[in-house]
């Protein structure tokens, strides 16, 4: 029997306040619907991250929690080795920011070192980005897919030359009001939308799974339809 696909949910006590842990359930369920066993492993600060994760998920959180998360992940060290070995990292909002080179915290915009997994830097923007966001993501097959989510961040993120945008903004702020949203560098993907974003965008969930498993997955017609109500309603709402 092959071992279950391991989905590692990183530091819920620090990066778990925006409901992004729902992304782990979406990934596990979409594997289950295909008959692929998967387990979600929740790891808290002070506990060792499993080294054999296929996907590592980071979610949104507050400024101080971000600093603690970087310290603990750096001390643990596993995430860096996992990325080198081909694991997927999917990071949302605060999680996205800490994957970068630097980010800032607090009213005084104090600079903090990130994990350096993404060539991006974040600093406080002119105004907080809060609201529905719609972006256009080009899938690996070249087709375009609208991503829907809810953004809520004071930090604005700027991409360096090693990172590519995940998507382009139709509505909302995204990285920094520059038309780009999220970042991709190898198998590390950062993005701002909550939702949870994978519940609203099943095609993105399947993309992450295909990256992690290194193979194409059967399309899930029935499940796609089940997810479609929320997705269509949110896209229509954002375009109103
Ligand atoms: N503290 C960060 C910011 O406001 C991240 C917030 C979040 O995760 N929603 O930019």
PDB file of C-alpha atoms and ligand atoms in Angstrom:
ATOM      1  CA  UNK A   1       0.000   0.000   0.000  1.00  0.00           C
ATOM      2  CA  UNK A   2       1.285   3.467  -0.768  1.00  0.00           C
ATOM      3  CA  UNK A   3       1.554   5.889   2.146  1.00  0.00           C
ATOM      4  CA  UNK A   4      -1.172   8.524   2.393  1.00  0.00           C
ATOM      5  CA  UNK A   5      -0.372  11.922   0.874  1.00  0.00           C
ATOM      6  CA  UNK A   6       0.700  14.113   3.773  1.00  0.00           C
ATOM      7  CA  UNK A   7      -0.717  17.626   3.976  1.00  0.00           C
ATOM      8  CA  UNK A   8       1.036  19.626   6.697  1.00  0.00           C
ATOM      9  CA  UNK A   9      -0.954  22.436   8.276  1.00  0.00           C
ATOM     10  CA  UNK A  10       1.601  24.759   9.810  1.00  0.00           C
ATOM     11  CA  UNK A  11       1.079  26.568  13.141  1.00  0.00           C
ATOM     12  CA  UNK A  12      -2.669  27.044  13.541  1.00  0.00           C
ATOM     13  CA  UNK A  13      -2.132  28.958  16.784  1.00  0.00           C
ATOM     14  CA  UNK A  14      -0.142  31.572  14.829  1.00  0.00           C
ATOM     15  CA  UNK A  15      -1.408  31.401  11.254  1.00  0.00           C
ATOM     16  CA  UNK A  16      -4.931  30.063  11.724  1.00  0.00           C
ATOM     17  CA  UNK A  17      -7.183  33.046  12.324  1.00  0.00           C
ATOM     18  CA  UNK A  18      -8.614  33.589   8.835  1.00  0.00           C
ATOM     19  CA  UNK A  19     -10.095  30.159   8.180  1.00  0.00           C
ATOM     20  CA  UNK A  20      -7.372  29.206   5.716  1.00  0.00           C
ATOM     21  CA  UNK A  21      -7.088  25.781   7.377  1.00  0.00           C
ATOM     22  CA  UNK A  22     -10.102  24.938   5.205  1.00  0.00           C
ATOM     23  CA  UNK A  23      -7.616  24.642   2.333  1.00  0.00           C
ATOM     24  CA  UNK A  24      -6.279  21.444   3.902  1.00  0.00           C
ATOM     25  CA  UNK A  25      -9.755  19.889   4.008  1.00  0.00           C
ATOM     26  CA  UNK A  26     -10.397  20.762   0.366  1.00  0.00           C
ATOM     27  CA  UNK A  27      -7.139  19.129  -0.704  1.00  0.00           C
ATOM     28  CA  UNK A  28      -7.774  16.015   1.375  1.00  0.00           C
ATOM     29  CA  UNK A  29     -11.353  15.672   0.104  1.00  0.00           C
ATOM     30  CA  UNK A  30     -10.399  16.129  -3.541  1.00  0.00           C
ATOM     31  CA  UNK A  31      -7.870  13.320  -3.133  1.00  0.00           C
ATOM     32  CA  UNK A  32     -10.448  11.150  -1.312  1.00  0.00           C
ATOM     33  CA  UNK A  33     -12.940  11.610  -4.157  1.00  0.00           C
ATOM     34  CA  UNK A  34     -10.288  10.128  -6.435  1.00  0.00           C
ATOM     35  CA  UNK A  35      -9.602   7.217  -4.112  1.00  0.00           C
ATOM     36  CA  UNK A  36      -6.231   8.613  -2.984  1.00  0.00           C
ATOM     37  CA  UNK A  37      -5.583   8.401   0.753  1.00  0.00           C
ATOM     38  CA  UNK A  38      -4.419  11.598   2.410  1.00  0.00           C
ATOM     39  CA  UNK A  39      -3.851  12.827   5.927  1.00  0.00           C
ATOM     40  CA  UNK A  40      -3.719  16.315   7.389  1.00  0.00           C
ATOM     41  CA  UNK A  41      -0.990  16.749   9.999  1.00  0.00           C
ATOM     42  CA  UNK A  42      -1.377  19.813  12.220  1.00  0.00           C
ATOM     43  CA  UNK A  43       1.916  21.073  13.632  1.00  0.00           C
ATOM     44  CA  UNK A  44       2.259  23.689  16.363  1.00  0.00           C
ATOM     45  CA  UNK A  45       5.334  25.780  17.271  1.00  0.00           C
ATOM     46  CA  UNK A  46       7.810  23.695  19.227  1.00  0.00           C
ATOM     47  CA  UNK A  47       6.785  20.504  17.429  1.00  0.00           C
ATOM     48  CA  UNK A  48       8.914  19.184  14.589  1.00  0.00           C
ATOM     49  CA  UNK A  49       7.486  19.520  11.085  1.00  0.00           C
ATOM     50  CA  UNK A  50       7.286  16.157   9.314  1.00  0.00           C
ATOM     51  CA  UNK A  51       9.941  15.970   6.616  1.00  0.00           C
ATOM     52  CA  UNK A  52       7.839  13.810   4.293  1.00  0.00           C
ATOM     53  CA  UNK A  53       4.993  16.242   3.640  1.00  0.00           C
ATOM     54  CA  UNK A  54       3.796  16.586   0.053  1.00  0.00           C
ATOM     55  CA  UNK A  55       2.169  19.947   0.737  1.00  0.00           C
ATOM     56  CA  UNK A  56       2.883  22.493   3.479  1.00  0.00           C
ATOM     57  CA  UNK A  57       0.110  25.045   4.113  1.00  0.00           C
ATOM     58  CA  UNK A  58       0.515  28.425   5.792  1.00  0.00           C
ATOM     59  CA  UNK A  59      -2.402  30.761   6.492  1.00  0.00           C
ATOM     60  CA  UNK A  60      -3.197  34.298   7.574  1.00  0.00           C
ATOM     61  CA  UNK A  61      -2.281  35.771  10.937  1.00  0.00           C
ATOM     62  CA  UNK A  62      -1.311  38.882  12.854  1.00  0.00           C
ATOM     63  CA  UNK A  63       1.994  40.750  12.635  1.00  0.00           C
ATOM     64  CA  UNK A  64       3.590  39.406  15.817  1.00  0.00           C
ATOM     65  CA  UNK A  65       2.533  35.863  15.001  1.00  0.00           C
ATOM     66  CA  UNK A  66       4.358  36.234  11.675  1.00  0.00           C
ATOM     67  CA  UNK A  67       7.645  37.019  13.432  1.00  0.00           C
ATOM     68  CA  UNK A  68       7.231  34.030  15.747  1.00  0.00           C
ATOM     69  CA  UNK A  69       6.363  31.747  12.833  1.00  0.00           C
ATOM     70  CA  UNK A  70       9.535  32.723  10.954  1.00  0.00           C
ATOM     71  CA  UNK A  71      11.657  32.150  14.053  1.00  0.00           C
ATOM     72  CA  UNK A  72      10.148  28.728  14.718  1.00  0.00           C
ATOM     73  CA  UNK A  73      10.217  27.556  11.102  1.00  0.00           C
ATOM     74  CA  UNK A  74      13.838  28.661  10.772  1.00  0.00           C
ATOM     75  CA  UNK A  75      14.779  26.883  13.982  1.00  0.00           C
ATOM     76  CA  UNK A  76      12.987  23.746  12.779  1.00  0.00           C
ATOM     77  CA  UNK A  77      14.547  23.940   9.303  1.00  0.00           C
ATOM     78  CA  UNK A  78      12.374  21.226   7.759  1.00  0.00           C
ATOM     79  CA  UNK A  79      10.457  23.463   5.390  1.00  0.00           C
ATOM     80  CA  UNK A  80      13.636  24.499   3.565  1.00  0.00           C
ATOM     81  CA  UNK A  81      14.707  20.890   3.018  1.00  0.00           C
ATOM     82  CA  UNK A  82      11.190  19.892   2.001  1.00  0.00           C
ATOM     83  CA  UNK A  83      11.149  22.592  -0.691  1.00  0.00           C
ATOM     84  CA  UNK A  84      14.554  21.447  -1.947  1.00  0.00           C
ATOM     85  CA  UNK A  85      13.140  17.921  -2.160  1.00  0.00           C
ATOM     86  CA  UNK A  86      10.174  19.037  -4.261  1.00  0.00           C
ATOM     87  CA  UNK A  87       7.389  19.602  -1.731  1.00  0.00           C
ATOM     88  CA  UNK A  88       4.721  22.195  -2.494  1.00  0.00           C
ATOM     89  CA  UNK A  89       4.290  25.183  -0.191  1.00  0.00           C
ATOM     90  CA  UNK A  90       0.975  27.021  -0.426  1.00  0.00           C
ATOM     91  CA  UNK A  91       0.935  30.178   1.668  1.00  0.00           C
ATOM     92  CA  UNK A  92      -1.888  32.661   2.156  1.00  0.00           C
ATOM     93  CA  UNK A  93      -1.637  36.311   3.246  1.00  0.00           C
ATOM     94  CA  UNK A  94       0.560  36.457   6.393  1.00  0.00           C
ATOM     95  CA  UNK A  95       1.910  33.063   5.352  1.00  0.00           C
ATOM     96  CA  UNK A  96       2.695  34.468   1.892  1.00  0.00           C
ATOM     97  CA  UNK A  97       4.441  37.486   3.376  1.00  0.00           C
ATOM     98  CA  UNK A  98       6.705  35.422   5.635  1.00  0.00           C
ATOM     99  CA  UNK A  99       7.796  33.239   2.704  1.00  0.00           C
ATOM    100  CA  UNK A 100       9.370  36.380   1.223  1.00  0.00           C
ATOM    101  CA  UNK A 101      12.766  37.992   1.840  1.00  0.00           C
ATOM    102  CA  UNK A 102      11.455  40.635   4.226  1.00  0.00           C
ATOM    103  CA  UNK A 103       8.149  41.963   5.552  1.00  0.00           C
ATOM    104  CA  UNK A 104       7.276  44.695   8.015  1.00  0.00           C
ATOM    105  CA  UNK A 105       5.210  44.743  11.173  1.00  0.00           C
ATOM    106  CA  UNK A 106       3.436  47.343  13.277  1.00  0.00           C
ATOM    107  CA  UNK A 107       2.665  51.027  12.875  1.00  0.00           C
ATOM    108  CA  UNK A 108       6.358  51.847  12.449  1.00  0.00           C
ATOM    109  CA  UNK A 109       6.864  49.435   9.594  1.00  0.00           C
ATOM    110  CA  UNK A 110       9.678  47.527  11.313  1.00  0.00           C
ATOM    111  CA  UNK A 111      11.483  45.269   8.853  1.00  0.00           C
ATOM    112  CA  UNK A 112      11.663  41.547   9.626  1.00  0.00           C
ATOM    113  CA  UNK A 113      13.521  38.768   7.791  1.00  0.00           C
ATOM    114  CA  UNK A 114      11.311  36.259   6.027  1.00  0.00           C
ATOM    115  CA  UNK A 115      12.015  32.643   5.121  1.00  0.00           C
ATOM    116  CA  UNK A 116      13.419  33.598   1.714  1.00  0.00           C
ATOM    117  CA  UNK A 117      11.434  30.934  -0.129  1.00  0.00           C
ATOM    118  CA  UNK A 118       9.959  33.561  -2.456  1.00  0.00           C
ATOM    119  CA  UNK A 119      11.795  36.498  -4.019  1.00  0.00           C
ATOM    120  CA  UNK A 120       9.285  39.066  -2.745  1.00  0.00           C
ATOM    121  CA  UNK A 121       9.372  41.856  -0.180  1.00  0.00           C
ATOM    122  CA  UNK A 122       6.417  43.285   1.727  1.00  0.00           C
ATOM    123  CA  UNK A 123       5.974  46.662   3.375  1.00  0.00           C
ATOM    124  CA  UNK A 124       2.996  48.632   4.610  1.00  0.00           C
ATOM    125  CA  UNK A 125       0.810  49.958   1.801  1.00  0.00           C
ATOM    126  CA  UNK A 126      -0.940  53.313   1.501  1.00  0.00           C
ATOM    127  CA  UNK A 127      -4.240  51.814   2.616  1.00  0.00           C
ATOM    128  CA  UNK A 128      -5.396  48.436   3.871  1.00  0.00           C
ATOM    129  CA  UNK A 129      -6.705  46.153   1.146  1.00  0.00           C
ATOM    130  CA  UNK A 130     -10.025  44.723   2.313  1.00  0.00           C
ATOM    131  CA  UNK A 131     -12.718  43.168   0.160  1.00  0.00           C
ATOM    132  CA  UNK A 132     -13.607  40.679  -2.510  1.00  0.00           C
ATOM    133  CA  UNK A 133     -10.823  40.058  -5.008  1.00  0.00           C
ATOM    134  CA  UNK A 134     -11.043  38.574  -8.497  1.00  0.00           C
ATOM    135  CA  UNK A 135      -7.977  37.614 -10.462  1.00  0.00           C
ATOM    136  CA  UNK A 136      -7.185  35.820 -13.698  1.00  0.00           C
ATOM    137  CA  UNK A 137      -4.912  32.815 -13.415  1.00  0.00           C
ATOM    138  CA  UNK A 138      -3.441  31.100 -16.457  1.00  0.00           C
ATOM    139  CA  UNK A 139      -3.533  27.356 -15.906  1.00  0.00           C
ATOM    140  CA  UNK A 140      -0.677  25.105 -17.021  1.00  0.00           C
ATOM    141  CA  UNK A 141      -2.705  24.140 -20.139  1.00  0.00           C
ATOM    142  CA  UNK A 142      -2.920  27.826 -21.108  1.00  0.00           C
ATOM    143  CA  UNK A 143      -6.609  28.265 -20.282  1.00  0.00           C
ATOM    144  CA  UNK A 144      -7.715  31.153 -18.091  1.00  0.00           C
ATOM    145  CA  UNK A 145      -9.502  30.615 -14.776  1.00  0.00           C
ATOM    146  CA  UNK A 146     -10.969  33.318 -12.552  1.00  0.00           C
ATOM    147  CA  UNK A 147      -9.850  33.084  -8.930  1.00  0.00           C
ATOM    148  CA  UNK A 148     -12.253  34.445  -6.301  1.00  0.00           C
ATOM    149  CA  UNK A 149     -11.391  35.256  -2.698  1.00  0.00           C
ATOM    150  CA  UNK A 150     -11.433  37.829   0.071  1.00  0.00           C
ATOM    151  CA  UNK A 151      -8.345  39.925   0.740  1.00  0.00           C
ATOM    152  CA  UNK A 152      -7.518  41.615   4.038  1.00  0.00           C
ATOM    153  CA  UNK A 153      -3.962  42.925   4.341  1.00  0.00           C
ATOM    154  CA  UNK A 154      -2.055  46.074   5.212  1.00  0.00           C
ATOM    155  CA  UNK A 155       1.193  44.852   3.706  1.00  0.00           C
ATOM    156  CA  UNK A 156       1.876  45.357  -0.006  1.00  0.00           C
ATOM    157  CA  UNK A 157       4.103  42.845  -1.728  1.00  0.00           C
ATOM    158  CA  UNK A 158       6.655  43.536  -4.476  1.00  0.00           C
ATOM    159  CA  UNK A 159       8.080  40.800  -6.669  1.00  0.00           C
ATOM    160  CA  UNK A 160      11.778  40.357  -7.392  1.00  0.00           C
ATOM    161  CA  UNK A 161      13.135  38.829 -10.583  1.00  0.00           C
ATOM    162  CA  UNK A 162      13.018  35.204  -9.360  1.00  0.00           C
ATOM    163  CA  UNK A 163       9.298  35.247  -8.590  1.00  0.00           C
ATOM    164  CA  UNK A 164       6.457  35.379 -11.127  1.00  0.00           C
ATOM    165  CA  UNK A 165       2.939  36.620 -10.375  1.00  0.00           C
ATOM    166  CA  UNK A 166       0.384  33.883  -9.752  1.00  0.00           C
ATOM    167  CA  UNK A 167      -2.439  35.857 -11.358  1.00  0.00           C
ATOM    168  CA  UNK A 168      -3.542  39.258 -12.639  1.00  0.00           C
ATOM    169  CA  UNK A 169      -6.086  41.402 -10.817  1.00  0.00           C
ATOM    170  CA  UNK A 170      -9.531  42.045 -12.254  1.00  0.00           C
ATOM    171  CA  UNK A 171     -10.964  43.494  -9.057  1.00  0.00           C
ATOM    172  CA  UNK A 172      -9.240  44.349  -5.773  1.00  0.00           C
ATOM    173  CA  UNK A 173      -5.680  45.251  -4.781  1.00  0.00           C
ATOM    174  CA  UNK A 174      -3.655  42.037  -4.894  1.00  0.00           C
ATOM    175  CA  UNK A 175       0.077  42.372  -4.318  1.00  0.00           C
ATOM    176  CA  UNK A 176       0.391  46.129  -4.310  1.00  0.00           C
ATOM    177  CA  UNK A 177      -2.255  47.633  -6.588  1.00  0.00           C
ATOM    178  CA  UNK A 178       0.096  46.993  -9.526  1.00  0.00           C
ATOM    179  CA  UNK A 179      -2.168  44.513 -11.287  1.00  0.00           C
ATOM    180  CA  UNK A 180      -0.377  41.419 -10.041  1.00  0.00           C
ATOM    181  CA  UNK A 181      -1.505  38.935  -7.412  1.00  0.00           C
ATOM    182  CA  UNK A 182       0.498  36.322  -5.545  1.00  0.00           C
ATOM    183  CA  UNK A 183       3.836  34.834  -6.451  1.00  0.00           C
ATOM    184  CA  UNK A 184       5.182  31.566  -7.778  1.00  0.00           C
ATOM    185  CA  UNK A 185       8.753  30.355  -7.494  1.00  0.00           C
ATOM    186  CA  UNK A 186       9.281  26.706  -8.253  1.00  0.00           C
ATOM    187  CA  UNK A 187       6.766  24.869  -6.106  1.00  0.00           C
ATOM    188  CA  UNK A 188       6.283  27.667  -3.605  1.00  0.00           C
ATOM    189  CA  UNK A 189       3.076  29.602  -4.194  1.00  0.00           C
ATOM    190  CA  UNK A 190       1.951  32.627  -2.203  1.00  0.00           C
ATOM    191  CA  UNK A 191      -1.369  34.435  -2.554  1.00  0.00           C
ATOM    192  CA  UNK A 192      -3.491  36.954  -0.653  1.00  0.00           C
ATOM    193  CA  UNK A 193      -7.089  35.671  -0.929  1.00  0.00           C
ATOM    194  CA  UNK A 194      -8.855  33.910   1.923  1.00  0.00           C
ATOM    195  CA  UNK A 195     -12.155  32.163   1.354  1.00  0.00           C
ATOM    196  CA  UNK A 196     -10.762  29.585   1.941  1.00  0.00           C
ATOM    197  CA  UNK A 197      -9.333  30.196  -1.498  1.00  0.00           C
ATOM    198  CA  UNK A 198      -9.198  26.512  -2.470  1.00  0.00           C
ATOM    199  CA  UNK A 199     -12.880  26.007  -1.560  1.00  0.00           C
ATOM    200  CA  UNK A 200     -13.802  28.794  -3.974  1.00  0.00           C
ATOM    201  CA  UNK A 201     -11.345  27.702  -6.653  1.00  0.00           C
ATOM    202  CA  UNK A 202     -11.204  23.930  -7.028  1.00  0.00           C
ATOM    203  CA  UNK A 203      -9.024  24.153 -10.134  1.00  0.00           C
ATOM    204  CA  UNK A 204      -6.290  25.780  -8.066  1.00  0.00           C
ATOM    205  CA  UNK A 205      -6.611  22.995  -5.492  1.00  0.00           C
ATOM    206  CA  UNK A 206      -6.167  20.398  -8.221  1.00  0.00           C
ATOM    207  CA  UNK A 207      -3.170  22.291  -9.613  1.00  0.00           C
ATOM    208  CA  UNK A 208      -1.460  22.096  -6.211  1.00  0.00           C
ATOM    209  CA  UNK A 209      -2.225  18.386  -5.975  1.00  0.00           C
ATOM    210  CA  UNK A 210      -0.886  17.723  -9.458  1.00  0.00           C
ATOM    211  CA  UNK A 211       2.311  19.612  -8.617  1.00  0.00           C
ATOM    212  CA  UNK A 212       2.700  17.688  -5.356  1.00  0.00           C
ATOM    213  CA  UNK A 213       2.006  14.274  -6.904  1.00  0.00           C
ATOM    214  CA  UNK A 214       3.874  14.984 -10.131  1.00  0.00           C
ATOM    215  CA  UNK A 215       1.054  13.661 -12.272  1.00  0.00           C
ATOM    216  CA  UNK A 216      -2.243  14.658 -13.814  1.00  0.00           C
ATOM    217  CA  UNK A 217      -5.433  13.850 -11.927  1.00  0.00           C
ATOM    218  CA  UNK A 218      -8.787  12.761 -13.282  1.00  0.00           C
ATOM    219  CA  UNK A 219     -11.174  15.733 -13.485  1.00  0.00           C
ATOM    220  CA  UNK A 220     -13.894  15.610 -10.801  1.00  0.00           C
ATOM    221  CA  UNK A 221     -17.086  16.500 -12.556  1.00  0.00           C
ATOM    222  CA  UNK A 222     -19.466  15.902  -9.665  1.00  0.00           C
ATOM    223  CA  UNK A 223     -17.348  17.705  -7.078  1.00  0.00           C
ATOM    224  CA  UNK A 224     -16.685  20.606  -9.428  1.00  0.00           C
ATOM    225  CA  UNK A 225     -20.408  21.109  -9.709  1.00  0.00           C
ATOM    226  CA  UNK A 226     -20.809  20.944  -5.927  1.00  0.00           C
ATOM    227  CA  UNK A 227     -18.231  23.718  -5.522  1.00  0.00           C
ATOM    228  CA  UNK A 228     -19.647  25.768  -8.338  1.00  0.00           C
ATOM    229  CA  UNK A 229     -22.520  27.410  -6.446  1.00  0.00           C
ATOM    230  CA  UNK A 230     -20.288  29.281  -4.003  1.00  0.00           C
ATOM    231  CA  UNK A 231     -17.839  30.104  -6.757  1.00  0.00           C
ATOM    232  CA  UNK A 232     -20.435  31.522  -9.160  1.00  0.00           C
ATOM    233  CA  UNK A 233     -22.202  33.487  -6.434  1.00  0.00           C
ATOM    234  CA  UNK A 234     -18.946  35.102  -5.228  1.00  0.00           C
ATOM    235  CA  UNK A 235     -17.752  35.984  -8.744  1.00  0.00           C
ATOM    236  CA  UNK A 236     -21.141  37.529  -9.592  1.00  0.00           C
ATOM    237  CA  UNK A 237     -21.138  39.454  -6.294  1.00  0.00           C
ATOM    238  CA  UNK A 238     -17.657  40.879  -6.909  1.00  0.00           C
ATOM    239  CA  UNK A 239     -18.628  41.999 -10.424  1.00  0.00           C
ATOM    240  CA  UNK A 240     -21.842  43.722  -9.365  1.00  0.00           C
TER     241      UNK A 240
HETATM  242  N1  LIG B   1      -0.425  41.217   9.113  1.00  0.00           N
HETATM  243  C1  LIG B   1      -0.435  41.082   7.687  1.00  0.00           C
HETATM  244  C2  LIG B   1      -1.008  42.303   6.975  1.00  0.00           C
HETATM  245  O1  LIG B   1      -1.918  42.946   7.454  1.00  0.00           O
HETATM  246  C3  LIG B   1      -1.175  39.834   7.281  1.00  0.00           C
HETATM  247  C4  LIG B   1      -2.635  39.890   7.562  1.00  0.00           C
HETATM  248  C5  LIG B   1      -3.362  38.640   7.177  1.00  0.00           C
HETATM  249  O2  LIG B   1      -2.836  37.541   7.223  1.00  0.00           O
HETATM  250  N2  LIG B   1      -4.613  38.787   6.812  1.00  0.00           N
HETATM  251  O3  LIG B   1      -0.542  42.618   5.896  1.00  0.00           O
END
